[in-house]
mmCIF file of C-alpha atoms and ligand atoms in Angstrom:
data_model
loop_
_atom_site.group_PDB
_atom_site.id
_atom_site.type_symbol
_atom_site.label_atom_id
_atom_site.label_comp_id
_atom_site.label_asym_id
_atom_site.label_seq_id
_atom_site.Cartn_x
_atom_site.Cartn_y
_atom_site.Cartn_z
ATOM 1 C CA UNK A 1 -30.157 35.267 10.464
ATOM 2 C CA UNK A 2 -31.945 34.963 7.112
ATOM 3 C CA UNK A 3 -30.378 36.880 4.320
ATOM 4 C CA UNK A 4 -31.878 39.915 2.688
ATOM 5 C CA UNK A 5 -33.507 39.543 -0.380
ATOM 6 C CA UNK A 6 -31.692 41.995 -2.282
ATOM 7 C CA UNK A 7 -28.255 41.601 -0.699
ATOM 8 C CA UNK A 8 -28.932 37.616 -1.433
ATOM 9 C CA UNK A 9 -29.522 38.699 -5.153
ATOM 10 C CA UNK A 10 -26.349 40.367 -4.841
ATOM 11 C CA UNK A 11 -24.723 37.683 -3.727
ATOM 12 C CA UNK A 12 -25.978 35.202 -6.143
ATOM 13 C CA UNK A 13 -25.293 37.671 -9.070
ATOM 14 C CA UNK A 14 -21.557 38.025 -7.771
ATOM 15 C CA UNK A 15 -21.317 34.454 -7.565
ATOM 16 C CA UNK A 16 -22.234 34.449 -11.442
ATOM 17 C CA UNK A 17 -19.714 36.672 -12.117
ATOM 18 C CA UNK A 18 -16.763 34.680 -10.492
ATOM 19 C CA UNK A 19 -17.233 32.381 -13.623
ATOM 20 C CA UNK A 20 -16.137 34.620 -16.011
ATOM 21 C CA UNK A 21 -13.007 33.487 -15.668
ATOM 22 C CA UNK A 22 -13.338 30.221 -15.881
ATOM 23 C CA UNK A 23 -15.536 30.776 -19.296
ATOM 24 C CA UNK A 24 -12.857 32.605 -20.750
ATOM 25 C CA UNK A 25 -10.535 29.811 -19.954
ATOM 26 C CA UNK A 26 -12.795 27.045 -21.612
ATOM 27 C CA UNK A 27 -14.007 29.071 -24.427
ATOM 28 C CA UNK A 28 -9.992 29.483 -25.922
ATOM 29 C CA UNK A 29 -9.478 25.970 -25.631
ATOM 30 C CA UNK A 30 -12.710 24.610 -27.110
ATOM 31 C CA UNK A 31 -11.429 26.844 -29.962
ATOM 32 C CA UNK A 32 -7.578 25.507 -29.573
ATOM 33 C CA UNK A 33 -9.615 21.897 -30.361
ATOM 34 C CA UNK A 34 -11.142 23.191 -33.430
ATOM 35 C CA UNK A 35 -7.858 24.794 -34.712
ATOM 36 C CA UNK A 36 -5.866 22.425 -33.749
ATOM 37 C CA UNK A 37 -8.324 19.192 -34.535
ATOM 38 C CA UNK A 38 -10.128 20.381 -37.657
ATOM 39 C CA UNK A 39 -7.800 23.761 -39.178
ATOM 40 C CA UNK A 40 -4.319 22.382 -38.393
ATOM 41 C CA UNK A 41 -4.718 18.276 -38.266
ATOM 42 C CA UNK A 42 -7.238 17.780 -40.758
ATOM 43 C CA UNK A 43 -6.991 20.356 -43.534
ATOM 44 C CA UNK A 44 -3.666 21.652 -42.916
ATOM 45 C CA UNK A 45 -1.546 18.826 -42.578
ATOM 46 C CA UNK A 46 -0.902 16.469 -45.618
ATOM 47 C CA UNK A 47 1.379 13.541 -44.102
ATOM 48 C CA UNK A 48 -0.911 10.858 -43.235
ATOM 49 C CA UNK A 49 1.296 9.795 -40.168
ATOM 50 C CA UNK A 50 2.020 13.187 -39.092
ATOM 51 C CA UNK A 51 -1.895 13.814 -38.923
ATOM 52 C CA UNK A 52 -2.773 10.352 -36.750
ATOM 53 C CA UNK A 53 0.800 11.105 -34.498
ATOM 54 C CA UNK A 54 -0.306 14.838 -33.648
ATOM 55 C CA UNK A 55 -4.054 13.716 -33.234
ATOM 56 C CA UNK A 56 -3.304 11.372 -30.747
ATOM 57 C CA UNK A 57 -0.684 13.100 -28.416
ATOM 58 C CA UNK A 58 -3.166 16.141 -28.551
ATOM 59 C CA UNK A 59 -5.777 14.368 -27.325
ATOM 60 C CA UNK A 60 -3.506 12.485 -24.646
ATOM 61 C CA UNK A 61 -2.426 16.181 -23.457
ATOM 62 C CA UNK A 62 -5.814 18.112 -23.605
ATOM 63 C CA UNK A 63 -7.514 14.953 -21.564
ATOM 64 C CA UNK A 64 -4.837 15.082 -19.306
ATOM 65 C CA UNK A 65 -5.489 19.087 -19.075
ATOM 66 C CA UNK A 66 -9.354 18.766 -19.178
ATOM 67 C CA UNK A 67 -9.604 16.145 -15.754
ATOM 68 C CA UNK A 68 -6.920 18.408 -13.746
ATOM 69 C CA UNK A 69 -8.691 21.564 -14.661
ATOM 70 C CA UNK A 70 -12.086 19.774 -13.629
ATOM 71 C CA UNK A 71 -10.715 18.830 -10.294
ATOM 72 C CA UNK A 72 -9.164 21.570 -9.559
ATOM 73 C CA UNK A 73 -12.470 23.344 -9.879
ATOM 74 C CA UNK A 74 -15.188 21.452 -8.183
ATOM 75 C CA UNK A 75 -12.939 19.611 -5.887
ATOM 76 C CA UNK A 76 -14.446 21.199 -2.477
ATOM 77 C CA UNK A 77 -12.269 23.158 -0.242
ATOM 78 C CA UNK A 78 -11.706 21.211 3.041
ATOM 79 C CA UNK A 79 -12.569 22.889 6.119
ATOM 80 C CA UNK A 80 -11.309 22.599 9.773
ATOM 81 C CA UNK A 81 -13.694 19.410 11.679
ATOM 82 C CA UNK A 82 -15.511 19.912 14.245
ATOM 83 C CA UNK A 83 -13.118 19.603 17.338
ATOM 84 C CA UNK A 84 -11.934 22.906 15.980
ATOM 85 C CA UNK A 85 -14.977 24.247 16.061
ATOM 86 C CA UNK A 86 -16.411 26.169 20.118
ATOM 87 C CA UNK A 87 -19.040 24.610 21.583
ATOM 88 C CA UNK A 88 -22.110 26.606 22.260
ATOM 89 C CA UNK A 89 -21.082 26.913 25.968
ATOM 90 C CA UNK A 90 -17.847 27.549 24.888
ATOM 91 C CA UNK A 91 -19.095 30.876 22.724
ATOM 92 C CA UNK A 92 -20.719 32.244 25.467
ATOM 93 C CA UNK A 93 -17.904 31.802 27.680
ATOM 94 C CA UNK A 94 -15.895 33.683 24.601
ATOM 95 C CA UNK A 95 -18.455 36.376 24.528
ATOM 96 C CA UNK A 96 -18.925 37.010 28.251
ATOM 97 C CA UNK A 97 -15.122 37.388 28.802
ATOM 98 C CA UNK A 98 -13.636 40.784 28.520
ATOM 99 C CA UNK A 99 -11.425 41.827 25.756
ATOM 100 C CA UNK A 100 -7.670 40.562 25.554
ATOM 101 C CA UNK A 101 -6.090 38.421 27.905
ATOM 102 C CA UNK A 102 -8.542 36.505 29.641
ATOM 103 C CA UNK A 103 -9.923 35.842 26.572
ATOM 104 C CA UNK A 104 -6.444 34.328 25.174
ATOM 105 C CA UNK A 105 -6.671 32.090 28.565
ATOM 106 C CA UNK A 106 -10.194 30.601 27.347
ATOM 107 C CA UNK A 107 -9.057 29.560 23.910
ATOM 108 C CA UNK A 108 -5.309 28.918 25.286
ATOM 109 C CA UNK A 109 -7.587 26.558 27.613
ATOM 110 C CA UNK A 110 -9.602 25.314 24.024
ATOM 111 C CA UNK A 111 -6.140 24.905 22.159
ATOM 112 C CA UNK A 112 -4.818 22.284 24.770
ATOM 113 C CA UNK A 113 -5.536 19.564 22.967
ATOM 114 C CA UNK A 114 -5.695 20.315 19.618
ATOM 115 C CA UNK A 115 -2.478 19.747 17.088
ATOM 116 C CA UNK A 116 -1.986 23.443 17.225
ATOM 117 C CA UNK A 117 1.412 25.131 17.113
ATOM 118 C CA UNK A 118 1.665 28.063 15.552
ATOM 119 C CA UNK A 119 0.263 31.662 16.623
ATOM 120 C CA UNK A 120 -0.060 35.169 15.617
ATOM 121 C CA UNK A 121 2.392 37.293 15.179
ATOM 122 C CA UNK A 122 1.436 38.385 18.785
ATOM 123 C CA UNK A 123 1.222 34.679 19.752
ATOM 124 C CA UNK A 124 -1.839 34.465 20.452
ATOM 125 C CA UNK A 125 -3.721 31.615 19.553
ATOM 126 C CA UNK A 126 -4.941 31.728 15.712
ATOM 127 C CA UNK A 127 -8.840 32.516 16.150
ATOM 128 C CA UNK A 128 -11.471 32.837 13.122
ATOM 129 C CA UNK A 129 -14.307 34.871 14.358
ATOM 130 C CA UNK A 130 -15.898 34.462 11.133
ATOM 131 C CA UNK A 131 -15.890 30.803 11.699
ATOM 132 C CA UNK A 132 -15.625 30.616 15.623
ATOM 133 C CA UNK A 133 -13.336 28.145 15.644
ATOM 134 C CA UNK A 134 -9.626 27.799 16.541
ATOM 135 C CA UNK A 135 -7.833 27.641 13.387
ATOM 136 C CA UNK A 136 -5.684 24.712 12.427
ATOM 137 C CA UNK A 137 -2.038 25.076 11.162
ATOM 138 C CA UNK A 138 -1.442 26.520 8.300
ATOM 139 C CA UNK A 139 -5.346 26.739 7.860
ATOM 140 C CA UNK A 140 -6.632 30.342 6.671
ATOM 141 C CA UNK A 141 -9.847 32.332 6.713
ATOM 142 C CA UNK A 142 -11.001 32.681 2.694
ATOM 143 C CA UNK A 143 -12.944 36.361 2.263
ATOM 144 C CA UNK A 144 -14.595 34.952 -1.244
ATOM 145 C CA UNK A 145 -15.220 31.766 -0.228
ATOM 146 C CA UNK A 146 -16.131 33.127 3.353
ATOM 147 C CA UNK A 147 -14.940 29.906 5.094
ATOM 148 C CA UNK A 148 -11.485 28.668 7.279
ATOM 149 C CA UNK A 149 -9.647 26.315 4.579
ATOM 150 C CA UNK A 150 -7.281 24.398 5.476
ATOM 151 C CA UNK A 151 -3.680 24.474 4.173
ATOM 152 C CA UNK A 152 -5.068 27.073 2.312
ATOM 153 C CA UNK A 153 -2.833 28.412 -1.060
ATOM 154 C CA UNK A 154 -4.529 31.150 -2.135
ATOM 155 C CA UNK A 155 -7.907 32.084 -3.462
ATOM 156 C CA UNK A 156 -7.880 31.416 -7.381
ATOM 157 C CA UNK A 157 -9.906 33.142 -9.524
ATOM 158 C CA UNK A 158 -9.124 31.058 -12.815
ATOM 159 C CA UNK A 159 -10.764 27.976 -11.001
ATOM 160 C CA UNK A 160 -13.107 29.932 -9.167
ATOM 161 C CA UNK A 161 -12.175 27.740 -6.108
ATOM 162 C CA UNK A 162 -9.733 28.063 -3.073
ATOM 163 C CA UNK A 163 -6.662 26.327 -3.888
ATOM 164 C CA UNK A 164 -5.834 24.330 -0.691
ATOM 165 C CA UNK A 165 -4.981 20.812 0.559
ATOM 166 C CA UNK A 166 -7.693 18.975 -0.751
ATOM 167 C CA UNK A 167 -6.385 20.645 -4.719
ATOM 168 C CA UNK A 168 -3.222 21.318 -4.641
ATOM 169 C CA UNK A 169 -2.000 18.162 -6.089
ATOM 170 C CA UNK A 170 -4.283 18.711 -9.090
ATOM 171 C CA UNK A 171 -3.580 22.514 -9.324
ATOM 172 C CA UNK A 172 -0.141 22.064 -9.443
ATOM 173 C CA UNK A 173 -0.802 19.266 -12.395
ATOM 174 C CA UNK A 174 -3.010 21.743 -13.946
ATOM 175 C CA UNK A 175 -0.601 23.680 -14.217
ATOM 176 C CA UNK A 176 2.134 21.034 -15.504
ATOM 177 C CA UNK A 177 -0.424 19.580 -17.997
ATOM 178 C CA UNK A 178 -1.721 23.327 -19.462
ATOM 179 C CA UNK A 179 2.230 23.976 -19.819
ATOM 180 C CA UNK A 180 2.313 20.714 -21.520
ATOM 181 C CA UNK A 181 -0.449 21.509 -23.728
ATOM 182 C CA UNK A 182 0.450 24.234 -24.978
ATOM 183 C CA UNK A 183 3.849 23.719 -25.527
ATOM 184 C CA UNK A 184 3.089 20.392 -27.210
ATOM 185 C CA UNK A 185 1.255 23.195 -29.658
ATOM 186 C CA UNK A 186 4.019 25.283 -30.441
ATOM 187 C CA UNK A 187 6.281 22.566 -31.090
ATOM 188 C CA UNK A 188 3.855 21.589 -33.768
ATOM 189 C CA UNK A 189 2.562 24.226 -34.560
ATOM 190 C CA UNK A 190 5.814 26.054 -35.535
ATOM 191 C CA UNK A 191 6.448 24.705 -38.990
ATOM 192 C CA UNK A 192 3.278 25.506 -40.280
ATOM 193 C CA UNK A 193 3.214 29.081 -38.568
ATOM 194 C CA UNK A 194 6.911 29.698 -40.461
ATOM 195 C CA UNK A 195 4.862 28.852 -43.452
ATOM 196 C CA UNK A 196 2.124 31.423 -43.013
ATOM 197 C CA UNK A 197 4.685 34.216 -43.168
ATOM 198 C CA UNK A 198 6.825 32.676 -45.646
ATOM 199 C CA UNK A 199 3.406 32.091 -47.727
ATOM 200 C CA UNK A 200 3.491 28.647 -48.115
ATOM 201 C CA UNK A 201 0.530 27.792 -46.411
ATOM 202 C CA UNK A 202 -2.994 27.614 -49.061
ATOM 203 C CA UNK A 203 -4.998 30.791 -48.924
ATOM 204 C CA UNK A 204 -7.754 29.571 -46.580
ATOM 205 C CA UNK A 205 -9.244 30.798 -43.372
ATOM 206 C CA UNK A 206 -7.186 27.671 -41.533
ATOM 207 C CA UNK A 207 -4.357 29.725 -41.685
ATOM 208 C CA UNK A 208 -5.384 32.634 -39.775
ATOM 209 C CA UNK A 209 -6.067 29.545 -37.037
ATOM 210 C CA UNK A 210 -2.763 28.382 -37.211
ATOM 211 C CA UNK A 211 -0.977 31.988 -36.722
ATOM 212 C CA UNK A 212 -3.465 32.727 -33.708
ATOM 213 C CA UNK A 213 -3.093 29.376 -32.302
ATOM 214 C CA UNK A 214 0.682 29.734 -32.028
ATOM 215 C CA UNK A 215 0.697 33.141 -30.358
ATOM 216 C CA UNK A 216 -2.208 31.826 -27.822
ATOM 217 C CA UNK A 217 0.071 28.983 -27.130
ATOM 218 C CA UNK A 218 3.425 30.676 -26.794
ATOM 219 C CA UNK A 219 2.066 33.721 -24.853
ATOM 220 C CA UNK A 220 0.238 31.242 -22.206
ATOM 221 C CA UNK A 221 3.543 29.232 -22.040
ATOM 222 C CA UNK A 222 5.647 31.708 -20.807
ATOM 223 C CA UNK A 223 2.759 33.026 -17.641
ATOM 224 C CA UNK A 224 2.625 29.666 -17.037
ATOM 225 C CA UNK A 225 5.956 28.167 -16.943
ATOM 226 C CA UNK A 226 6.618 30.937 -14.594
ATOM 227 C CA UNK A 227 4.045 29.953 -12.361
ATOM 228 C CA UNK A 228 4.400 26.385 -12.644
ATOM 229 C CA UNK A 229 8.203 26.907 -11.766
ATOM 230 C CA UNK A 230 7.291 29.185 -8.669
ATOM 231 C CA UNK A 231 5.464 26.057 -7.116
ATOM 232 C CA UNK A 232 7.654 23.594 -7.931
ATOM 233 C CA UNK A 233 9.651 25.984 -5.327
ATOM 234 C CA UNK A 234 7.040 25.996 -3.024
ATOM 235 C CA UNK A 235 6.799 22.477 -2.971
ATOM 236 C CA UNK A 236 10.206 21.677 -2.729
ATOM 237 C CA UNK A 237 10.288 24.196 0.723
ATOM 238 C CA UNK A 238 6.971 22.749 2.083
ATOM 239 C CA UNK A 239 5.486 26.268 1.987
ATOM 240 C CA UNK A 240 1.841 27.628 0.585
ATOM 241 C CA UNK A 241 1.811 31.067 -1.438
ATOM 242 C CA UNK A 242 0.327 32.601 1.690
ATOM 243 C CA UNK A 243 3.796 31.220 3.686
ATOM 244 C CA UNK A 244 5.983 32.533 0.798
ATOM 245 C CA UNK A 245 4.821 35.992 1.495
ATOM 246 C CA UNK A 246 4.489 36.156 5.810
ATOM 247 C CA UNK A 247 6.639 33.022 7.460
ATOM 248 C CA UNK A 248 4.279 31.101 9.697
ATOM 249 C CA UNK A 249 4.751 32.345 13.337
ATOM 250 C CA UNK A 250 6.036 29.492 16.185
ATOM 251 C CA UNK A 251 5.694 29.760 20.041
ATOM 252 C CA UNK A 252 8.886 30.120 20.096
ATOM 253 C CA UNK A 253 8.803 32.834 16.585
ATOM 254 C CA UNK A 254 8.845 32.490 12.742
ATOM 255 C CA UNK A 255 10.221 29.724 10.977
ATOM 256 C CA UNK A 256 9.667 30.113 7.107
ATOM 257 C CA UNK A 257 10.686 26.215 7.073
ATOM 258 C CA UNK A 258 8.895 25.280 9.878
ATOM 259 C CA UNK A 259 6.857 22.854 8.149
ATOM 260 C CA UNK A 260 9.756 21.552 5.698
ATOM 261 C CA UNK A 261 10.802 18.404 6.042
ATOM 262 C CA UNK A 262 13.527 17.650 3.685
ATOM 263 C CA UNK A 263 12.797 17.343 -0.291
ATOM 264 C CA UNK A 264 11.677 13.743 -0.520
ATOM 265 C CA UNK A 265 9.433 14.522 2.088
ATOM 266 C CA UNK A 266 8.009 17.661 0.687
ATOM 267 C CA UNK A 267 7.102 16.382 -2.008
ATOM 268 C CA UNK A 268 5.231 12.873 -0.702
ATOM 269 C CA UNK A 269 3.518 15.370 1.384
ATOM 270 C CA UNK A 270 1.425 16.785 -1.855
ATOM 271 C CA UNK A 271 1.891 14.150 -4.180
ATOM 272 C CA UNK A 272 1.677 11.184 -1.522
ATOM 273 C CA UNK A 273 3.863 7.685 -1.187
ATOM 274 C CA UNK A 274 2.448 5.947 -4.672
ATOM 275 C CA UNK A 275 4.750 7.166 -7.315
ATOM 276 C CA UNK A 276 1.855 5.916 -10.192
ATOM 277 C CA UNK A 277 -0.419 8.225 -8.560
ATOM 278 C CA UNK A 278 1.486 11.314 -8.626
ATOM 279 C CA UNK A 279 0.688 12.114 -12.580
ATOM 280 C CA UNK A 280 -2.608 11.620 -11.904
ATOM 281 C CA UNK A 281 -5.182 14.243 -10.503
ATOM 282 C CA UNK A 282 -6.486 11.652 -7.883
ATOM 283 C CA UNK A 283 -6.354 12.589 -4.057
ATOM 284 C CA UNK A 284 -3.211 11.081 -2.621
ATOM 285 C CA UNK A 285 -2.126 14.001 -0.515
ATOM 286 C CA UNK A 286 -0.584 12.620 2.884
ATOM 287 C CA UNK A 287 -2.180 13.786 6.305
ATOM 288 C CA UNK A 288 -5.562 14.991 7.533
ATOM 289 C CA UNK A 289 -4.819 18.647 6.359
ATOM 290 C CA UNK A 290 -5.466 20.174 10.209
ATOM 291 C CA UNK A 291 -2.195 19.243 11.822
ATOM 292 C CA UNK A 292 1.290 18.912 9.571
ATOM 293 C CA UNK A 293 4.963 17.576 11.254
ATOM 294 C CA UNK A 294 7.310 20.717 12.216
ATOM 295 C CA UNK A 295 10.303 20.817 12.528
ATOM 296 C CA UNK A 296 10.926 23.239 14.935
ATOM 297 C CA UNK A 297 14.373 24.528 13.616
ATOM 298 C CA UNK A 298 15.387 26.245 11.155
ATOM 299 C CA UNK A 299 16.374 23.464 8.430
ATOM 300 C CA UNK A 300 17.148 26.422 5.741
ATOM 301 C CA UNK A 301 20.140 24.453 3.817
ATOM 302 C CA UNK A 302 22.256 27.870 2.980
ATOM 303 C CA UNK A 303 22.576 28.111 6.914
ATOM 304 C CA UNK A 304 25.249 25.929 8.994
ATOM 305 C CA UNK A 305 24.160 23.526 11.172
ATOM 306 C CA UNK A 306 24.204 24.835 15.240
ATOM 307 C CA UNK A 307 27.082 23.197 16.699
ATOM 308 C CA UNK A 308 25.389 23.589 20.024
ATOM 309 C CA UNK A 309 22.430 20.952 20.204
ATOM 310 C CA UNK A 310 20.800 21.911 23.419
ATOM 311 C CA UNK A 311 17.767 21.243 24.277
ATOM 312 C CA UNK A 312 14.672 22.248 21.860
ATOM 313 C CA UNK A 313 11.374 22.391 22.517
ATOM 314 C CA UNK A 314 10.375 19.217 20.889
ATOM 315 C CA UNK A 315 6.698 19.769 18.738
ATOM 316 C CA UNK A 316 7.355 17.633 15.828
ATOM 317 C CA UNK A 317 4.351 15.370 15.273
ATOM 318 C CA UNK A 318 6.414 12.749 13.759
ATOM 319 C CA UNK A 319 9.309 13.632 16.815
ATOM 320 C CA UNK A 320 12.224 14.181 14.234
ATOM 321 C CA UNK A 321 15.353 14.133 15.770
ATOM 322 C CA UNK A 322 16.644 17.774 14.820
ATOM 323 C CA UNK A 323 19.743 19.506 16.718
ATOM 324 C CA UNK A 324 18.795 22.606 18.459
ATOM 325 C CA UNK A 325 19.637 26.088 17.210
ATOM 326 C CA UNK A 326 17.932 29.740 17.726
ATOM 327 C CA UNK A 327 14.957 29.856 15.530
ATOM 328 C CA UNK A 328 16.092 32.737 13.107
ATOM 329 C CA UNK A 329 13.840 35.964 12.064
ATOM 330 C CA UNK A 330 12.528 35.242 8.351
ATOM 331 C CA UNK A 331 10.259 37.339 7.874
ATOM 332 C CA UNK A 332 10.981 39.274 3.926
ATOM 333 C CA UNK A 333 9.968 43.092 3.561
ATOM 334 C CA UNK A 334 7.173 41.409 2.031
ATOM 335 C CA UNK A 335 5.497 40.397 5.156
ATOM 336 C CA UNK A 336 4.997 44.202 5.805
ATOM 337 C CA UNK A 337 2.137 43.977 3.076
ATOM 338 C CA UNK A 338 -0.532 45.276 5.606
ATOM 339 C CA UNK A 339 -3.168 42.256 4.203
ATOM 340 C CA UNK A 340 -1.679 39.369 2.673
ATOM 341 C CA UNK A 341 -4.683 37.492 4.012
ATOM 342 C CA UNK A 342 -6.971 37.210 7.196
ATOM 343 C CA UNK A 343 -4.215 37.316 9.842
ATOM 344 C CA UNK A 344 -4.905 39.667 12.446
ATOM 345 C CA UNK A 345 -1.734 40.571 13.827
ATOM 346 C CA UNK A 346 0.542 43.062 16.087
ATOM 347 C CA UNK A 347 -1.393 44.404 18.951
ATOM 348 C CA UNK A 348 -4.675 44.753 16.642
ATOM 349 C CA UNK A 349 -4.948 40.590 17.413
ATOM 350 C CA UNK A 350 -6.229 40.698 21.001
ATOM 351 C CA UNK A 351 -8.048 43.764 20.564
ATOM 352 C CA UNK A 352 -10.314 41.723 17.450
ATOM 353 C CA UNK A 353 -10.715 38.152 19.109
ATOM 354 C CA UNK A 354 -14.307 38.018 19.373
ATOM 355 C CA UNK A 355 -14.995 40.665 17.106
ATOM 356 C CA UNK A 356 -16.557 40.269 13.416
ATOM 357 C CA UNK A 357 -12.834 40.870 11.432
ATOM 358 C CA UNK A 358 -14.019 40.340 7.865
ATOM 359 C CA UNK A 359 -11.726 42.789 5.890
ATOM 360 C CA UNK A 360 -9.111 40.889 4.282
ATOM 361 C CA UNK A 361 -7.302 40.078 1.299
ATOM 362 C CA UNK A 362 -6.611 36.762 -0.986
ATOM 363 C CA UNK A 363 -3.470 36.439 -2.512
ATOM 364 C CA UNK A 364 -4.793 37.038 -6.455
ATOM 365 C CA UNK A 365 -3.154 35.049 -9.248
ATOM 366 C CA UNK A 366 -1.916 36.507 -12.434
HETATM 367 ZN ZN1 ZN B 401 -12.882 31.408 9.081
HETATM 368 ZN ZN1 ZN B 402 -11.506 30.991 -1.407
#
């Protein structure tokens, strides 16, 4: 279907808009460069070896900054391939079918022999009707970006991009290396900004710099070591933003570490097995981002070990050897948000397969 012309101008306008952001981002630090660079380095500072030291380790920090931010933002969400996707036949089938269970049995039938394991909150199997496809693990269905993305994070509108398995590495070193940044500028910056309100700093306009640059820096240090901290944690559990807020849901029920694996683990997972790689925003994320290993238990480390180590269904891709125990309801008050993002769930899930189910939310940043 070809798109309106005015609801394509629409579109395209909106599109512009999502920017904004991003410009607001790049305009305060092309002026943190000139403050820092020309107002604070080069007029302000008098100690020759002060001047070269700062100049280089700011220009080690914001390059560092710059090529994370970059890939973070034009780094292309992955989506699920193709053996996700129906077949033509297969979407008539789908559409032919009445409403509910028969139409669980058809993509129950698709599902076979795909790396799928968890379901709705109805267990059903996870359908995009947006999409028409069966939707991987941990894989979610974006509203902004319209599109399934896999291991998806949450929409983000500083980068203007879906943060997902193909950018998390370099969104979490974002993160790290804009921390870095600017705390790297209040350390500096902090004897000189004692000096504007003791007045020992010349009366030029480079001192108005140096006072604004230090309250940029600090205020964006604190929102972002808070950030950066909350996905170290996320990390360290194996779990996206989106599985933070609703566990993912099992055949067998929730498991909010279903996908965690143990720390060292974890954290290849993201950052991959080449420890020279991991400070760099270069793909090295391990897997294919549609299927992940499970571990079917409960492996939350505040909670004894089952002594009883019958048998449990065994899923895990890699077939980790884990004792048996009751999975164990996870689910925070949180998960009663209504939309955290494109999940149909409850009853409402078999009623919608098949149907057009585009109201949703993204999990916004702050
Ligand atoms: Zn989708
Ligand atoms: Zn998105």
């Amino acid at each position: 279907m070809a798109p309106s012309g005015p609801s394509s101008a629409r579109r395209r306008c909106r599109r512009c808009l999502y920017w904004i952001p991003v410009l607001f981002i790049s305009i305060i630090v092309c002026w943190s460069y000139y403050a820092y660079v020309i107002q604070l380095c080069i007029v302000t500072m008098e100690n020759i070896g002060e001047k070269v030291l700062c100049m280089i380790a700011y220009h080690f920090c914001v390059l560092l900054f710059a090529w994370s931010y970059w890939k973070t933002i034009f780094t292309l969400p992955m989506n699920p391939s193709k053996e996700y996707h129906l077949s033509y036949s297969d979407k008539e089938v789908l559409e032919r079918e009445p409403r509910g269970e028969s139409q669980q049995d058809v993509l129950r039938r698709l599902a076979k022999d795909l790396p799928v394991y968890t379901r709705t909150m109805s267990g059903a199997i996870r359908y995009c009707d947006r999409c028409q496809l069966v939707k991987p693990d941990r894989c979610h269905h974006c509203s902004v970006c319209d599109k399934c993305i896999l291991k998806m994070d949450h929409h983000c509108p500083w980068v203007n991009n879906c943060v997902g398995f193909s950018n998390y590495k370099f969104f979490l070193l974002f993160l790290a290396y804009s921390l870095l940044y600017c705390l790297f500028i209040v350390a500096t910056d902090l004897q000189y900004f004692i000096k504007f309100w003791t007045n020992g700093l010349p009366d030029t306009q480079a001192k108005f710099h140096i006072m604004f640059l230090f309250f940029a820096a600090a205020m964006f240090s604190v929102s972002l070591s808070s950030l950066f901290g909350y996905h170290c944690w996320l990390v360290c559990k194996n779990r996206s933003t989106l599985e933070a807020f609703r566990a993912p849901v099992f055949r067998h029920g929730t498991d909010k570490n279903g996908f965690s694996l143990g720390f060292g683990k974890n954290l290849r997972q993201v950052f991959g097995d080449e420890k020279k790689y991991w400070l760099l925003p270069v793909f090295t994320s391990l897997g294919d981002g549609c299927s992940f290993p499970t571990c079917l238990v409960n492996q939350d480390p505040e909670q004894a070990p089952s002594p009883t180590g019958t048998s449990a269904p065994t899923k895990s891709i890699e077939n980790h050897p884990f004792p048996a125990k009751p999975l164990r309801e996870s689910q925070s008050h949180l998960l009663t948000d209504p939309h955290p993002w494109n999940e149909n769930n409850g009853r409402n899930e078999k009623r919608n397969v098949g149907m057009s189910n585009p109201a949703l939310t993204i999990e916004n940043e702050t």
